[in-house]
Structures are given as C-alpha cells and as structure tokens.
Tab-separated table of C-alpha atoms in Angstrom:
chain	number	residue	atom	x	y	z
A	1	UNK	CA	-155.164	108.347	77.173
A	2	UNK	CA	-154.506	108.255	80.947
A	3	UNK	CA	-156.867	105.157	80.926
A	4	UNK	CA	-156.024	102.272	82.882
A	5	UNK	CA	-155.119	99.342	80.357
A	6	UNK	CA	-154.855	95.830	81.625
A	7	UNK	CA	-151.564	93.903	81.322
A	8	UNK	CA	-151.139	92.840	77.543
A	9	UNK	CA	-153.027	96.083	76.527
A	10	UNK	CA	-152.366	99.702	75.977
A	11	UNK	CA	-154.040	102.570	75.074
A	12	UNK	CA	-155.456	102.986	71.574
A	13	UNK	CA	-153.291	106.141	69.881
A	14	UNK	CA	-156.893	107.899	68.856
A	15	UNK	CA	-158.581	108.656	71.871
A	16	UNK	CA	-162.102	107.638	70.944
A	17	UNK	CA	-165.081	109.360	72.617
A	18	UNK	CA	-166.575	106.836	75.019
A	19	UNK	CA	-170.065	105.239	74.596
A	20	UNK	CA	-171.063	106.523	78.318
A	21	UNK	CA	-169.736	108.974	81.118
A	22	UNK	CA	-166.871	105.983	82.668
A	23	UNK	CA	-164.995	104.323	79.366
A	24	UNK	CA	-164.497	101.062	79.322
A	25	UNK	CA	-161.565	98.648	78.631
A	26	UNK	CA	-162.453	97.647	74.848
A	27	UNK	CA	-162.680	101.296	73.855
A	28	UNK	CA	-159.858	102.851	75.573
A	29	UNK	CA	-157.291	99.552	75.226
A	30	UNK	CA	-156.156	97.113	72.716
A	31	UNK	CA	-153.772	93.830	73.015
A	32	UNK	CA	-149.863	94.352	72.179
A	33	UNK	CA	-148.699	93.361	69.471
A	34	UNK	CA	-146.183	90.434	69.105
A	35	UNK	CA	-143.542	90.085	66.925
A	36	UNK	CA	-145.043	86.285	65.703
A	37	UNK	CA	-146.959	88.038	63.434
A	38	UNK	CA	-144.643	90.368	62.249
A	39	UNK	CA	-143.877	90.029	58.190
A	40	UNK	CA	-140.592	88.866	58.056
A	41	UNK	CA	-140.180	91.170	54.896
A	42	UNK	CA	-140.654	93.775	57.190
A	43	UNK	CA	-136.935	93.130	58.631
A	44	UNK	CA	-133.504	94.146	56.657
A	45	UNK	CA	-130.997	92.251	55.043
A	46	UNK	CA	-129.500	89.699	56.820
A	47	UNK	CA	-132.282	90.037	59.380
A	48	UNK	CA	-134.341	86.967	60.690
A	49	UNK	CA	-137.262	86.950	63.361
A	50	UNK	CA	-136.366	86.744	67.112
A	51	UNK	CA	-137.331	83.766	68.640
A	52	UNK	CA	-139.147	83.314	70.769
A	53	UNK	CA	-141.369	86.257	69.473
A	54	UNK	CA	-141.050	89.297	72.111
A	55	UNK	CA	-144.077	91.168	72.919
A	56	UNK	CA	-143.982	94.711	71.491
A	57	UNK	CA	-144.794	98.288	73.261
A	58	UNK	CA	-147.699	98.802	71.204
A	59	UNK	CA	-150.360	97.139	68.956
A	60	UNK	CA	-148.111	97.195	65.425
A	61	UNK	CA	-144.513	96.021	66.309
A	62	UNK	CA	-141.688	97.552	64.309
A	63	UNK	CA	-138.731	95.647	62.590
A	64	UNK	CA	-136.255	96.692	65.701
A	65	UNK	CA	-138.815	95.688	68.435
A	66	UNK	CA	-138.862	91.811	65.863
A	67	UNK	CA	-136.176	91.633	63.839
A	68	UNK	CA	-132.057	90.432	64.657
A	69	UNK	CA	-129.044	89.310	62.605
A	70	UNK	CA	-129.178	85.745	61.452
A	71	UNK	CA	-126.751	83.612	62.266
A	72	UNK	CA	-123.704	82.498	60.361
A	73	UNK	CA	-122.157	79.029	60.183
A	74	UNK	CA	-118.831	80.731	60.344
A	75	UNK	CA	-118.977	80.379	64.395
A	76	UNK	CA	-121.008	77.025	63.948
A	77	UNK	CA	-118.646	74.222	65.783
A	78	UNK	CA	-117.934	71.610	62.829
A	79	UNK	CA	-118.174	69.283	66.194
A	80	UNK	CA	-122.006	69.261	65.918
A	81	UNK	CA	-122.179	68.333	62.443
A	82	UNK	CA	-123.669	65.093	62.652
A	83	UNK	CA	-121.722	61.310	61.804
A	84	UNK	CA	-120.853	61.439	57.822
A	85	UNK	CA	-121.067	65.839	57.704
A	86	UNK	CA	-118.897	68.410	57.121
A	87	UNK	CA	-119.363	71.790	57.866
A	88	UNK	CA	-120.590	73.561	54.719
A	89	UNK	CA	-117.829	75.887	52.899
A	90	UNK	CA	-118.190	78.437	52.272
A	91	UNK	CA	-120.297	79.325	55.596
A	92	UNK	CA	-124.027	79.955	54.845
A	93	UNK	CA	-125.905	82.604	56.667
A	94	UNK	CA	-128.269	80.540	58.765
A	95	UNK	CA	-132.376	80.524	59.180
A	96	UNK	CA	-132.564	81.744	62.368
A	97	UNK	CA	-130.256	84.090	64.852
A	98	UNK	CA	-129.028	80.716	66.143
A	99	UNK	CA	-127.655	77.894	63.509
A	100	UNK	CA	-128.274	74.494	63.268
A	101	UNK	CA	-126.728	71.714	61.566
A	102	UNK	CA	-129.783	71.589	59.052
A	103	UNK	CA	-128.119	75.386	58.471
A	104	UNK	CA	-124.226	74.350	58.282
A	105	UNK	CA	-123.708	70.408	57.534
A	106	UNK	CA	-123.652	68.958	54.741
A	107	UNK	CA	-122.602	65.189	53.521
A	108	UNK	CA	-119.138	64.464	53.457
A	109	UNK	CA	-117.616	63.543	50.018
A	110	UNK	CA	-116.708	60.043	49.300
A	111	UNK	CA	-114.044	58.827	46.277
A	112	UNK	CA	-117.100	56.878	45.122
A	113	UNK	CA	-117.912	59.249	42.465
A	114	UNK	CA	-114.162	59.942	41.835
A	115	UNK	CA	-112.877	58.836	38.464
A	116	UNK	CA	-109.658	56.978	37.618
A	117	UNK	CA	-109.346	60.018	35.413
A	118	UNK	CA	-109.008	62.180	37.795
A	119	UNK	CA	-106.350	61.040	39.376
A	120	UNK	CA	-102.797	62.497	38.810
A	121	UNK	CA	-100.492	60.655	36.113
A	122	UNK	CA	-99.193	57.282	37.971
A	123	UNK	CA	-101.863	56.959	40.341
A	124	UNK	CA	-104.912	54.786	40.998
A	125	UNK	CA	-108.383	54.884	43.355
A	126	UNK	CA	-108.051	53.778	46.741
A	127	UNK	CA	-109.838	50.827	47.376
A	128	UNK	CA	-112.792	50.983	49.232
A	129	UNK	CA	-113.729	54.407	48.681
A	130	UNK	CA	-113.125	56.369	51.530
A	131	UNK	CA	-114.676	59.610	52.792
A	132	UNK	CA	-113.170	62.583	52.508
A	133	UNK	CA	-112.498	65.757	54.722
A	134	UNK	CA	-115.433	68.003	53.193
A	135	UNK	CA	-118.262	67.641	50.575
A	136	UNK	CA	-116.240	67.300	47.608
A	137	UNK	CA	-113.482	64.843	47.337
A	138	UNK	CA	-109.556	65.409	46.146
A	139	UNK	CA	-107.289	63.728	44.315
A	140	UNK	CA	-105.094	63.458	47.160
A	141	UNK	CA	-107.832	61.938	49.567
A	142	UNK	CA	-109.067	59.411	46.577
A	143	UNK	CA	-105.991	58.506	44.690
A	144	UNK	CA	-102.106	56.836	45.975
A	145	UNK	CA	-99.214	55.866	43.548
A	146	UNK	CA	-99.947	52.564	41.725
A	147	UNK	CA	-97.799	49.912	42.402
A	148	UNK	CA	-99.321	47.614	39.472
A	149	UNK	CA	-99.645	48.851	35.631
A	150	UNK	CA	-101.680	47.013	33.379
A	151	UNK	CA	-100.469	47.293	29.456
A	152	UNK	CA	-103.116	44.523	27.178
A	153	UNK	CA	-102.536	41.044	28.309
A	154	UNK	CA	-98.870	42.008	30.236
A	155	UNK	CA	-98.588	43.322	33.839
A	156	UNK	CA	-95.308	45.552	35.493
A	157	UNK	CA	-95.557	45.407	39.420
A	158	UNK	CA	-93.353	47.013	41.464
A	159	UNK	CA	-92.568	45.667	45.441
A	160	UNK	CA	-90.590	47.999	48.244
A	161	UNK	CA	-88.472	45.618	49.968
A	162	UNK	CA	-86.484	46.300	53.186
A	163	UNK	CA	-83.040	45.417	53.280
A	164	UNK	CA	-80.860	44.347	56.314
A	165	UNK	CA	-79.406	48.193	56.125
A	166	UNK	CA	-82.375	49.607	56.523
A	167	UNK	CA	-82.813	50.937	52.879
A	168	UNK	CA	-85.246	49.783	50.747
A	169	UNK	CA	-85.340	47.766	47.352
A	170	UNK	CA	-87.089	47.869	44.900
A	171	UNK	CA	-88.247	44.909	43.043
A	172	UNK	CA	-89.885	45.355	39.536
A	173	UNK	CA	-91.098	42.119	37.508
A	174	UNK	CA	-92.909	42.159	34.127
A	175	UNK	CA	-94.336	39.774	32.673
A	176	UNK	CA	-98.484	38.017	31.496
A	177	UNK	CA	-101.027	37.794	33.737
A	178	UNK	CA	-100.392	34.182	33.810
A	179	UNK	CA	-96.705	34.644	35.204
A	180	UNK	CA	-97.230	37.707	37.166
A	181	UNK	CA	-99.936	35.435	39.356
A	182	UNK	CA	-97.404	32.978	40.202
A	183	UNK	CA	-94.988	35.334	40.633
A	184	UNK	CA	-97.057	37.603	43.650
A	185	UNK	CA	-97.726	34.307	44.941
A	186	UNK	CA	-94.175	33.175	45.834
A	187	UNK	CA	-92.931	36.677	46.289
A	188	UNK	CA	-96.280	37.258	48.874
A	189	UNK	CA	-94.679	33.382	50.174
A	190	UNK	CA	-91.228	34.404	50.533
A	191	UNK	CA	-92.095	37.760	52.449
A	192	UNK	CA	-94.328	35.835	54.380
A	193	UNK	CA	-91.554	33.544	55.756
C-alpha cells in the first residue's frame, strides 16, 4: 500500500495482486469518499449533514468525518424573520447546522380569528384587527374596555371628559338607538367646539 495515489484517491485497504510486474492507478487507488452521499441516518440525534459536504480520508466516510449538530432557532435573531413573522416558540431545532427563517418564522397572529367571546367580561374587539406579537393572539392584544353596551333596542355609552382641573368626568347616557344617535352627535359637536 505504499502506492502512489493521485489527489482525490487513496489506496484500496486490500492490497490486490497487480495484473503485471508495475501496478497501476485503478488497482492500487480508489476516489475519496464525500460526505454528499453519506445516509443521513447514518448521523445521531440531533445531527444534520455538513454543508458543504467535506471530502473524507477514505472511500466510506464515517458519521464524524459528515455529520454536525443542527441548528436551533433559540440563537436565530427574530430580526430576520421576514415582514408579518414571528419567531417560532418554542424554538425548533433547525434543518441544517445553520437556521433559516423557513426553520424559525412563522406568521404572526392577527385578532381576526379572535372571538368576542374571548374577550374578558366588559370588553370588546379592537377594530381593525390588528397583529399581534407572536403566532397566536391574546386577549390583551385583541380586546380594550367597551365604552358602548348594547341591551335589545337600548344603548348605555359612556364618554371620559377632561375637566378644567385636570380630572376627568365621566359622562354616561342611556337611552334607544334613536336618541343615543342624536345624542353622540351633539356631544361629538360640543367636544368638537
């Protein structure tokens, strides 16, 4: 095995017995092996292929010659998530040693599949919908207090009004639909002027 391989060869592990007196390349050599065509079931748990694949020191490559830990989205930057992502929680282990945000975005939530039941006791949607923080939506990004309860045909609506002191007021009217119409409209008149 003291043959001379050419680069990207090396000896063959079996010394065969040579055809004539001077052996040749293709009986004493054979190509290196490279890690893209390694089984990826050859590497552990938690292991992914290197990439770009490395050439190994002999013709079969072995899982620590191929194989490294995959990434994890808990050192991804939320910053490359693209417009309307979030980074995933909780952090996925990624395809690759390196993650993408294919790996660790995901949409953001929006309150438009939030229901009015969901919100706490004396609280409405927010109108539009907006979009929330991560993937799935809370009642505190989707819902504020409601200023206007509707009971059958009557309406209670509730204004904050500042006062000279610096306080606030509260004014509270009741009253049909009918009324209550006319009534925003001066009040949104008189707080206009």
């Amino acid at each position: 095995s003291t043959f001379p391989c050419a680069g990207g060869s090396v000896a063959v592990t079996s010394a065969p017995l040579c055809a004539a007196a001077a052996c040749t390349q293709g009986e004493c050599c054979e190509a290196v092996g490279t890690c893209d065509t390694f089984d990826v079931g050859g590497c552990g748990a938690g292991e992914v292929l290197q990439s770009p694949a490395p050439s190994c020191a002999a013709a079969t490559c072995t899982a620590t010659e191929c194989c490294v830990a995959a990434g994890s989205c808990d050192t991804f930057d939320a910053a490359g998530c693209g417009a309307g992502q979030v980074k995933t929680d909780p952090a996925p282990t990624c395809a690759a040693e390196t993650c993408t945000d294919t790996d660790c975005c995901e949409a953001a939530g929006d309150c438009a599949n939030f229901l009015e039941t969901d919100c706490p006791a004396g609280e409405t949607l927010i109108a539009p919908s907006p979009t929330c923080a991560a993937a799935t939506c809370t009642a505190a990004e989707c819902c504020e207090v409601s200023t206007r309860r509707m009971i059958g045909n009557n309406a209670t609506i509730s204004v904050s009004l500042p006062m000279a002191d610096g306080s606030n007021s509260t004014l509270l009217a009741e009253s049909s639909n009918a009324v209550l119409g006319g009534f925003a409209a001066l009040l949104a008149f008189v707080l206009a002027w």
